[in-house]
CSV table of C-alpha atoms and ligand atoms in Angstrom, one decimal:
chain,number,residue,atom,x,y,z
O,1,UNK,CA,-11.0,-19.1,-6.7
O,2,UNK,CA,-7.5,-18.7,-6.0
O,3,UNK,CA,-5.6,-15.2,-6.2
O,4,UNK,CA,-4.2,-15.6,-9.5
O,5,UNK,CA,-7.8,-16.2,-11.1
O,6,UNK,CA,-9.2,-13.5,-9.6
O,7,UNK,CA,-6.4,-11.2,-10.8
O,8,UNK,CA,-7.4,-11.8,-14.0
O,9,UNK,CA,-11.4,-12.4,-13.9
O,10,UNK,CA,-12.5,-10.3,-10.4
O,11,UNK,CA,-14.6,-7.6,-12.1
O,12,UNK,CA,-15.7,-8.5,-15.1
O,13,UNK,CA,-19.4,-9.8,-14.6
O,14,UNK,CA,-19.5,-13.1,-17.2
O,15,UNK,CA,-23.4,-12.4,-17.4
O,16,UNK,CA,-22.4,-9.2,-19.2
O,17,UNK,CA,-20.0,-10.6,-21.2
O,18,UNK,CA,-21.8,-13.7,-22.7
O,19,UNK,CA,-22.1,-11.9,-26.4
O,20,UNK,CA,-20.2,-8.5,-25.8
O,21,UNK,CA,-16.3,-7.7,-24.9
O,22,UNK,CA,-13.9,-9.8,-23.3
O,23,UNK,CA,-12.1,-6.6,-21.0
O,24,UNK,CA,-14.5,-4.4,-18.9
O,25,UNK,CA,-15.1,-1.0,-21.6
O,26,UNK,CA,-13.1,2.3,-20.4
O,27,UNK,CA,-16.8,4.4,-20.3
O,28,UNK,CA,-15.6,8.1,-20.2
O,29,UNK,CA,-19.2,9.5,-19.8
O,30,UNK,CA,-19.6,11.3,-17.1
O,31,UNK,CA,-22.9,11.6,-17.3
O,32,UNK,CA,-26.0,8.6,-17.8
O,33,UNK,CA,-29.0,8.9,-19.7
O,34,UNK,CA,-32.3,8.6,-18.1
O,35,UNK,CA,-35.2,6.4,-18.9
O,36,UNK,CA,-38.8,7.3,-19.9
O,37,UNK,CA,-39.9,7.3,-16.2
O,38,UNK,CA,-36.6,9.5,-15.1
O,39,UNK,CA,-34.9,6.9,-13.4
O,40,UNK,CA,-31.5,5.7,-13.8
O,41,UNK,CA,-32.0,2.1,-14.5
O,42,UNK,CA,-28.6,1.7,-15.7
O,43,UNK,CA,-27.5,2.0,-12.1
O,44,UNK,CA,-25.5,5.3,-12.8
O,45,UNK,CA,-26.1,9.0,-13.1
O,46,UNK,CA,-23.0,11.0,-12.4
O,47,UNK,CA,-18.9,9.8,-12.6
O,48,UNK,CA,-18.2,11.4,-9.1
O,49,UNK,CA,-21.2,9.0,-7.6
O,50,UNK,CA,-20.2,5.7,-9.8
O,51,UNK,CA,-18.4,4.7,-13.4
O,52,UNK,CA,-19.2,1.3,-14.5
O,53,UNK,CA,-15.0,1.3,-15.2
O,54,UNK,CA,-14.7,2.0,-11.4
O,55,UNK,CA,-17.4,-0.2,-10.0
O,56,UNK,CA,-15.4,-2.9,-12.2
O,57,UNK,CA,-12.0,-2.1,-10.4
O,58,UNK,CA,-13.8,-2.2,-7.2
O,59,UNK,CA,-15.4,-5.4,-7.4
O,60,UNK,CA,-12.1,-6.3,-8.4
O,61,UNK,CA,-10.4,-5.2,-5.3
O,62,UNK,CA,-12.8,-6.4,-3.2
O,63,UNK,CA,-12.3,-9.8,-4.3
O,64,UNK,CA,-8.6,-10.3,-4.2
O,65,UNK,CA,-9.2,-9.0,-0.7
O,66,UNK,CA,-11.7,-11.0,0.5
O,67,UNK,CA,-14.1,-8.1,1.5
O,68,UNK,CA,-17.7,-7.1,0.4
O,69,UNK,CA,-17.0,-4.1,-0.8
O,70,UNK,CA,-14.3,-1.4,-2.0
O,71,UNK,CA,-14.0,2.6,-2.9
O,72,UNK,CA,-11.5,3.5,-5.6
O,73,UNK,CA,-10.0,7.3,-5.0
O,74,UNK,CA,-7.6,9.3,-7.1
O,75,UNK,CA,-4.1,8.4,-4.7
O,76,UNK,CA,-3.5,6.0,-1.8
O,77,UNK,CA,-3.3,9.4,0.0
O,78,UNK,CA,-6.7,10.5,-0.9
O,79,UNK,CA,-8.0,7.2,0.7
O,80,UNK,CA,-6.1,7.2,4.1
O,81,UNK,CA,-7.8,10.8,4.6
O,82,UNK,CA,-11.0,9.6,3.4
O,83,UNK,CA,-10.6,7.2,6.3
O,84,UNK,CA,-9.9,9.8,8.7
O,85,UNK,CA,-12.3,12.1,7.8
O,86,UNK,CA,-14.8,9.3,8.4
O,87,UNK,CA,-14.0,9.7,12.0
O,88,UNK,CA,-15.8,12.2,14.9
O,89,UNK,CA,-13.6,15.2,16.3
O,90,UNK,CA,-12.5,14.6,19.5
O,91,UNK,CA,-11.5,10.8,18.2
O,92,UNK,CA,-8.4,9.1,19.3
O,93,UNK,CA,-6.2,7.2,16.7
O,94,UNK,CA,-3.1,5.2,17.1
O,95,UNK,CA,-0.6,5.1,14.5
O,96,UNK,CA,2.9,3.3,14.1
O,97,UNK,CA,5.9,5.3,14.6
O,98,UNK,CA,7.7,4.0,11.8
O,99,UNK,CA,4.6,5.0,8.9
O,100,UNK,CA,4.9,5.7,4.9
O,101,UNK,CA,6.2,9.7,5.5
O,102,UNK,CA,3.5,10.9,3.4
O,103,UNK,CA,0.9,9.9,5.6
O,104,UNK,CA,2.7,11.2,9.0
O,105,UNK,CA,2.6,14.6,7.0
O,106,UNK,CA,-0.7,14.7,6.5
O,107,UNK,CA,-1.8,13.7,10.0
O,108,UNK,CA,0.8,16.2,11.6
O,109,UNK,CA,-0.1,19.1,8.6
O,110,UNK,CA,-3.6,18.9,8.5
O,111,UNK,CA,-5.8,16.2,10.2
O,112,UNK,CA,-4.7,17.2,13.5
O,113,UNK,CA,-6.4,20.6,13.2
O,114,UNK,CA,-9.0,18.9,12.7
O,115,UNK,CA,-9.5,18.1,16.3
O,116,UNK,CA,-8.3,14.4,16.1
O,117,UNK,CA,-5.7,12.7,18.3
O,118,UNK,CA,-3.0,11.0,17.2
O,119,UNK,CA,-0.3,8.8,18.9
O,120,UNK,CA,2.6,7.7,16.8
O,121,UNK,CA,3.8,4.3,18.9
O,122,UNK,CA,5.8,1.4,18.6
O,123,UNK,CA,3.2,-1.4,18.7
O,124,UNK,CA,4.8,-3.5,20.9
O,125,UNK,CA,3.3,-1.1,23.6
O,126,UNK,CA,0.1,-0.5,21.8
O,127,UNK,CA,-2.0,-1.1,24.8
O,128,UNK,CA,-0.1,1.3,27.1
O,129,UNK,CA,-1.5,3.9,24.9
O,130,UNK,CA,-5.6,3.1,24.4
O,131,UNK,CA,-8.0,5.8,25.4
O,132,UNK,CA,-11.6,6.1,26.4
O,133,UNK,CA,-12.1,8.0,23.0
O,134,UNK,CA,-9.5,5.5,20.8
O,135,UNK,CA,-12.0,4.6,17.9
O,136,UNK,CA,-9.0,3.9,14.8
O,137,UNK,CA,-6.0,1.7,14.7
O,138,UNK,CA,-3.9,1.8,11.9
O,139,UNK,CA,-1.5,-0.5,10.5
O,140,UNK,CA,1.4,-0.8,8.2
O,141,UNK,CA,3.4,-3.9,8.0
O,142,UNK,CA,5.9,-4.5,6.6
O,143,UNK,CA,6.6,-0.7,7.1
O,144,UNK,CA,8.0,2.2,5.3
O,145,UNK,CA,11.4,1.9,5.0
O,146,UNK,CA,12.5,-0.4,7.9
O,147,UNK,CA,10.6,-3.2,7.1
O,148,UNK,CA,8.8,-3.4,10.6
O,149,UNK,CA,6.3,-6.4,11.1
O,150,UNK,CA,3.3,-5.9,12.8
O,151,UNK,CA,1.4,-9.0,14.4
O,152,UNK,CA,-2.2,-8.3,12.3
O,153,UNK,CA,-3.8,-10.9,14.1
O,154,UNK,CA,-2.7,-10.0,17.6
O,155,UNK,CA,-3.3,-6.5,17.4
O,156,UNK,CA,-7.0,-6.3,16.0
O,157,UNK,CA,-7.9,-8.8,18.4
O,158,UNK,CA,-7.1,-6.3,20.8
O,159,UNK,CA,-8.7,-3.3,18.6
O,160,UNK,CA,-11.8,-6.2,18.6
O,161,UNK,CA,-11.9,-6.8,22.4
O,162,UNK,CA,-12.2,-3.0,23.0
O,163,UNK,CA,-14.5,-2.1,19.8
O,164,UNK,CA,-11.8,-0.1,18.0
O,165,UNK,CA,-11.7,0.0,14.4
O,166,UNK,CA,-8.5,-1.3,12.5
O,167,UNK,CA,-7.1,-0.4,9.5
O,168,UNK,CA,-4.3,-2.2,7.2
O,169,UNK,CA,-2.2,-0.6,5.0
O,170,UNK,CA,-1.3,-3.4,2.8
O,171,UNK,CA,0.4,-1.6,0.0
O,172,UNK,CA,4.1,-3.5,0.2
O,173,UNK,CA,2.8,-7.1,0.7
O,174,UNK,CA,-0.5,-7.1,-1.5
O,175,UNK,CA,-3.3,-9.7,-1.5
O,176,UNK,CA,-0.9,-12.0,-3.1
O,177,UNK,CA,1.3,-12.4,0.2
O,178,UNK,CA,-0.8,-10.9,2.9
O,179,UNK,CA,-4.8,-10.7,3.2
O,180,UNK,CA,-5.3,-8.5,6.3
O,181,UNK,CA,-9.1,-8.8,6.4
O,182,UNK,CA,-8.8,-12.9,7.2
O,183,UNK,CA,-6.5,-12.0,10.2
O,184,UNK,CA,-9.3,-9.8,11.7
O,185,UNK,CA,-8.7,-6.4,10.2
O,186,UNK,CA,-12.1,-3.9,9.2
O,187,UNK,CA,-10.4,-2.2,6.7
O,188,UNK,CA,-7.2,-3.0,4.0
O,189,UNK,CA,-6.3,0.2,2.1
O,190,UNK,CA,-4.0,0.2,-0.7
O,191,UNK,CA,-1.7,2.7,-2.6
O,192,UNK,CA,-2.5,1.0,-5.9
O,193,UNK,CA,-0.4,3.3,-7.6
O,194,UNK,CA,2.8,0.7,-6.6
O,195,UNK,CA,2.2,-3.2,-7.1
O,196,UNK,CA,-1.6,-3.5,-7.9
O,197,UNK,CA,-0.9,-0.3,-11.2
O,198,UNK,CA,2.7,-2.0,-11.5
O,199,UNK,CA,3.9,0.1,-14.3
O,200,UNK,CA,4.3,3.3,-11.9
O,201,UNK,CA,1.8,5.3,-14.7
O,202,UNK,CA,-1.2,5.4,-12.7
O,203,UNK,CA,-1.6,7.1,-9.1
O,204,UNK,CA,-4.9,5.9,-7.6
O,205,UNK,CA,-5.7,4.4,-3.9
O,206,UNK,CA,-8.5,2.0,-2.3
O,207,UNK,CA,-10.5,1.0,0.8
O,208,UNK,CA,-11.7,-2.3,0.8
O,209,UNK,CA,-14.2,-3.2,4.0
O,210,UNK,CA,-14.4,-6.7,5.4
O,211,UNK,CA,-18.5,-5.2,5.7
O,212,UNK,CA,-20.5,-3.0,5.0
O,213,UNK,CA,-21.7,-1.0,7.6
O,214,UNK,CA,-21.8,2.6,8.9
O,215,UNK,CA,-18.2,3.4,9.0
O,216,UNK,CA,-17.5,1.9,5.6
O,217,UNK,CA,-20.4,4.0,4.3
O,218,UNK,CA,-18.9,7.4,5.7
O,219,UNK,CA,-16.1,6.6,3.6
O,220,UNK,CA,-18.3,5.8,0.6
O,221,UNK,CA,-19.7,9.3,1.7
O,222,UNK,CA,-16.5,11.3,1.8
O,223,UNK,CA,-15.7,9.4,-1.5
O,224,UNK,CA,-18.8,10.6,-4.0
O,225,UNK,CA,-19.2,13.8,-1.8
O,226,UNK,CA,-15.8,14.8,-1.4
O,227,UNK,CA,-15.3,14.0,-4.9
O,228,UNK,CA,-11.3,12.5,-4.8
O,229,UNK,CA,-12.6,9.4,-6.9
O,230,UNK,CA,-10.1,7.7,-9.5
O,231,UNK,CA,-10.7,8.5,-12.8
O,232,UNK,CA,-12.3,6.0,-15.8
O,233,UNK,CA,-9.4,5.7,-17.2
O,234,UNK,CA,-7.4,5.3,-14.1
O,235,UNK,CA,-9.3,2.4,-13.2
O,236,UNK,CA,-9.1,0.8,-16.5
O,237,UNK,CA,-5.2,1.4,-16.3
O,238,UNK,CA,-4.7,-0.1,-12.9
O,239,UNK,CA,-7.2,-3.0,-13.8
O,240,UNK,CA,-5.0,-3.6,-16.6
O,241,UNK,CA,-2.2,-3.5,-14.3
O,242,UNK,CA,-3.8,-6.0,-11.9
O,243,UNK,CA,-4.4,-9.1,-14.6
O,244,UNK,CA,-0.5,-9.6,-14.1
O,245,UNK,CA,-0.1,-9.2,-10.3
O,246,UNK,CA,0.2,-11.6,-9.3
O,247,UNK,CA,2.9,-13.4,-11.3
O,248,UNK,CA,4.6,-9.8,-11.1
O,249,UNK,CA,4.8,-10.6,-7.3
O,250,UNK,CA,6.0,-13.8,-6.9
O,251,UNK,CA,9.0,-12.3,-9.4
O,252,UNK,CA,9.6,-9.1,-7.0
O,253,UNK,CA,9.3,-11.6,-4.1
O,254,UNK,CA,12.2,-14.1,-5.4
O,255,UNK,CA,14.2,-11.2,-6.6
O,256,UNK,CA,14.1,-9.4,-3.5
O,257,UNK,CA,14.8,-12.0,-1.5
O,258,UNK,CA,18.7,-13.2,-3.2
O,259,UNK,CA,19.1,-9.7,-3.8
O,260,UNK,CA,18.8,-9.7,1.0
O,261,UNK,CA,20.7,-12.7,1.0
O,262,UNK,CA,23.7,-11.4,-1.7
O,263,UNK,CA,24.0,-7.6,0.4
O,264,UNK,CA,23.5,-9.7,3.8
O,265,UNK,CA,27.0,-11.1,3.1
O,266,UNK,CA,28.5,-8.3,1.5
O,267,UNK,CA,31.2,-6.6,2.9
O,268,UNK,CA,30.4,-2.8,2.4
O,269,UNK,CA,26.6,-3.5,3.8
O,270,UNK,CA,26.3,-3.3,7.5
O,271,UNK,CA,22.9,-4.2,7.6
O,272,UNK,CA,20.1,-5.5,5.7
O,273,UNK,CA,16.1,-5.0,6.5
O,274,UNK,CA,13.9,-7.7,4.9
O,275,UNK,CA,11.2,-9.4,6.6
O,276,UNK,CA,12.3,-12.8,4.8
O,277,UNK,CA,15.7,-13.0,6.2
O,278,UNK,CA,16.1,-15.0,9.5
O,279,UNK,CA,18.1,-12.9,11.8
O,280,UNK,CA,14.7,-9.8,11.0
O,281,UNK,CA,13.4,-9.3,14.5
O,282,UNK,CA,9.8,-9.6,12.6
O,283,UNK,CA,10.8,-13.1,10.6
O,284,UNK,CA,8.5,-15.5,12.5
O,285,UNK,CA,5.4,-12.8,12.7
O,286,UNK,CA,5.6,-12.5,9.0
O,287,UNK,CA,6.4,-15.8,8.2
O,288,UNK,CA,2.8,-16.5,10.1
O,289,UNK,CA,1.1,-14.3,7.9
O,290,UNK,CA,2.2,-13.6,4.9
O,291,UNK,CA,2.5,-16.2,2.1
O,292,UNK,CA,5.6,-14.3,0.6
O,293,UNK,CA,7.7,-10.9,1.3
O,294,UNK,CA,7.4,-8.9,-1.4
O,295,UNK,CA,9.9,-7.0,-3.3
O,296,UNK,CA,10.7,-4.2,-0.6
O,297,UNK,CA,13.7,-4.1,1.4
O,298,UNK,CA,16.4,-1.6,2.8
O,299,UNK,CA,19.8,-1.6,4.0
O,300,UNK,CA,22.6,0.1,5.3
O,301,UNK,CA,26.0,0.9,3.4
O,302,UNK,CA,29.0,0.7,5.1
O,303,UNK,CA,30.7,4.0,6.0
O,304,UNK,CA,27.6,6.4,5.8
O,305,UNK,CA,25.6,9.2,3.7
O,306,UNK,CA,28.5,9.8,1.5
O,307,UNK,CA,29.0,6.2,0.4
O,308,UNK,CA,25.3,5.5,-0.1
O,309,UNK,CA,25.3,8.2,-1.8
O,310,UNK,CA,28.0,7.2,-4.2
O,311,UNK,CA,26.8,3.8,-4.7
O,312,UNK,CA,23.3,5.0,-6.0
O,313,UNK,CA,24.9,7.2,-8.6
O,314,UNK,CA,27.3,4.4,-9.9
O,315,UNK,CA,23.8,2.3,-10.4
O,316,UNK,CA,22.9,2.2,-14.3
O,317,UNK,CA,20.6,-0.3,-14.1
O,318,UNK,CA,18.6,0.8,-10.7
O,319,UNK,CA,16.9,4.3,-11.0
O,320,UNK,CA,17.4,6.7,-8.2
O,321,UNK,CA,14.0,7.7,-8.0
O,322,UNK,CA,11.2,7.4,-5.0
O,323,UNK,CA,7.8,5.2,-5.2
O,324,UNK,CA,7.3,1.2,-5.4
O,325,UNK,CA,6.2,-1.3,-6.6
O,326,UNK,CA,6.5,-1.2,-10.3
O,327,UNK,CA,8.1,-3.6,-12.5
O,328,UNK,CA,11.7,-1.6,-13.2
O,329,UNK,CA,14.0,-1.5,-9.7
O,330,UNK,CA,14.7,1.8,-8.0
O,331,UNK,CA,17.4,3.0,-5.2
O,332,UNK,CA,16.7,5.7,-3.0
O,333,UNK,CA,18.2,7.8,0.0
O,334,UNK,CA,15.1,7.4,2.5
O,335,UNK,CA,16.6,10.4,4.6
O,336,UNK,CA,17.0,13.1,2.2
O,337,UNK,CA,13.5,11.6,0.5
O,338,UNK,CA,12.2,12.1,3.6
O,339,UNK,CA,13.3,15.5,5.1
O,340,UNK,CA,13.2,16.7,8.1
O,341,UNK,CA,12.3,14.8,11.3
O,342,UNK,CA,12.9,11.7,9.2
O,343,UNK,CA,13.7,8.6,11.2
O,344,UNK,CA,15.8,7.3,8.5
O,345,UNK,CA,19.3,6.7,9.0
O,346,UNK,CA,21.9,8.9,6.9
O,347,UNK,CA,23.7,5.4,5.5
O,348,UNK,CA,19.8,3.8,4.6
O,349,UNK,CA,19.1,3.3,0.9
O,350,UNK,CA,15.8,1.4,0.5
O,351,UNK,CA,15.1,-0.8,-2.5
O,352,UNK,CA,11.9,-1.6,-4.7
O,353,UNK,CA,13.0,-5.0,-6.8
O,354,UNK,CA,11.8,-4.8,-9.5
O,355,UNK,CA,11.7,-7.8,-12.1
O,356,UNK,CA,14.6,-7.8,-14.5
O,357,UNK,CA,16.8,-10.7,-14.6
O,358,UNK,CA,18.5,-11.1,-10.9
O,359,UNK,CA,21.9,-11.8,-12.4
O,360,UNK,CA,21.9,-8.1,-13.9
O,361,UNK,CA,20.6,-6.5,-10.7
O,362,UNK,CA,23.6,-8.3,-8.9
O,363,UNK,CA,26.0,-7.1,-11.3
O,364,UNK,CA,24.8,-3.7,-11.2
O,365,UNK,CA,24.9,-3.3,-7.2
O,366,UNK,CA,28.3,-5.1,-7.5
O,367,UNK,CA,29.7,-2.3,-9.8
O,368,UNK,CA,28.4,0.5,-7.5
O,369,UNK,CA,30.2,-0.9,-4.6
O,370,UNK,CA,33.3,-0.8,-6.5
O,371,UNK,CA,33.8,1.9,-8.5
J,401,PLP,C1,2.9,5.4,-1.7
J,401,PLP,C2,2.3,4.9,-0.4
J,401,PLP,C3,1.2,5.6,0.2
J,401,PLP,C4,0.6,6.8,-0.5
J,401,PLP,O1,0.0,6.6,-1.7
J,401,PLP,P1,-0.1,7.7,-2.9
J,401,PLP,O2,-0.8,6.9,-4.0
J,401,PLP,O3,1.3,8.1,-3.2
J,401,PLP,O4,-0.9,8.8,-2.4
J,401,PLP,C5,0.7,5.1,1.3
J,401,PLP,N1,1.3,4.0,2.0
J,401,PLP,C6,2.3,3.4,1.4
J,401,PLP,C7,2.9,2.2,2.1
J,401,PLP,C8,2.9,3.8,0.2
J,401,PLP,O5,4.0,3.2,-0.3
């Protein structure tokens, strides 16, 4: 089935649904009845272990991704460290240097004391930097906020060659544009609290496996015995969220892209980053790949901080406010966002399209520059 079926059906078993509801039921329980011999033929005992509302929204994942299998926790965040604690002290893990902030914190705050290694590198030098002990390669592309494209296939064929596990995060493109587990990556994990919730009212985060097998069922492990799992309702939310994905995207996608090409030739932008333009060092690589761009992109204003500064607060119809990926359009000053030891420059606003009519996002920007 094609992506936009599966948006809509992935998850809901027909056989279930031959006399009963149409949408998967929002079961609150945490708790599951036993039978007369004490076992738990329903297939559940206990929320943390499995919810039939999250089993739903993990088949459901698992499908638009193409992989066998999926684990549903309570923030994108929850599942990169769910990956990482799936891993063996002493284990080396390679990281781009341009990486969503929130995730660099976490590695640099707490994972490293953990007795893991980390290299933050620019990929195009990725094999200068393998180890004996390298065992996780991690992926973002397009990146957080400049838009960087990383070759999937080229780099876990590399990661394949030498046994090393890769991951993708593929929170910006989704499985509508980009499908990192048919270009040879293990793992896909998703931030679903942007494009896959798409209303930004749910947090919640995935890992889908291309197969099962040991290192997918750590994560499983750190999942139901950590406990970070995404709640029933959650899951129902985000499931609800995903019927319309993928029309959502191709909407982001076309708005983002006129909104590259209108600031491209706009005099008080100096630069634009967006995979889809063709002067984006990362054009062809993505063009390979993905199937559309998305609704991320960045720039810089002309003049620096203080007149992207200015330009977000003239914006009535963009919100300054952080996060992705939902269906109003936000501005925001990366930098600042970021803190310190961001790699952001000062004059960098970065841009989540969102889907209102393109003619009123135009006008909007166009106001900001000049008042
Ligand atoms: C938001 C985001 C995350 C973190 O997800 P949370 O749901 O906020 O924990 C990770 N990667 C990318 C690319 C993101 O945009």
């Amino acid at each position: 089935m094609k992506i936009d079926t599966l948006a809509i059906h992935a998850g809901s078993d027909p056989a279930d649904a031959s006399a009963g509801p149409v949408i998967p039921p929002l079961q609150l329980s945490t708790t599951f009845r036993r039978d007369e011999e004490g076992n738990f033929s329903s297939g559940y005992m206990y929320t943390r272990h499995g919810n039939p509302t999250r089993t739903a929204l993990e088949k459901c994942l698992a499908a638009l991704e193409g992989g066998e299998d999926a684990a549903c926790f309570s923030s994108g965040s929850a599942a990169a460290m769910a990956v990482f604690q799936a891993l063996e002290p002493g284990d080396h893990v390679i990281v781009p240097e341009d990486m969503y902030m929130g995730i660099q914190n976490m590695i640099r705050e707490v994972m490293t004391r953990w007795q893991l290694e980390f290299s933050f590198v620019n990929f195009d030098r990725i094999r200068d930097y393998l180890k004996p002990r390298t065992r996780l390669i991690w992926i973002e592309t397009p990146s957080n906020p400049l838009m960087k494209v990383t070759d999937i296939r080229a780099v876990t064929a590399l990661a394949a060659e030498k046994g090393i596990t890769t991951v993708c995060d593929n929170t910006f493109a989704t499985p509508v544009f980009q499908r990192p587990l048919e270009l040879g990556a293990d793992l896909v994990m998703h931030s679903s609290t942007k494009y896959m919730g798409g209303h930004s009212d749910v947090l919640g985060g995935a890992i889908i496996c291309r197969q099962r097998g040991d290192f997918f069922d750590r994560i499983r492990q750190v999942q139901t015995l950590g406990g970070g799992v995404l709640s029933p309702f959650d899951c129902y939310l985000t499931l609800r969220g995903i019927k319309t994905l993928a029309c959502r995207m191709r909407v982001h996608d076309a708005n983002a892209m006129q909104l590259a090409g209108w600031l491209a030739a706009h005099p008080q932008v100096e630069k634009v980053f967006h995979p889809g333009l063709p002067h984006h060092p990362g054009h062809e690589t993505a063009r390979s790949q993905m199937s559309g761009y998305g609704g991320m992109l960045s720039f810089l204003v002309r003049g620096g901080r203080a007149e992207a500064m200015k330009l977000i607060n003239n914006c009535r119809l963009f919100t300054h406010a952080t996060s992705l990926g939902g269906v109003e359009s936000l501005i925001e000053h990366r930098a600042s966002q970021e803190g310190p030891g961001s790699l952001s420059p000062e004059n960098l606003l970065r841009v989540s399209t969102g889907i209102e009519n393109i003619d009123d996002l135009i006008e909007d920007l166009e106001r900001g520059f000049h008042n």
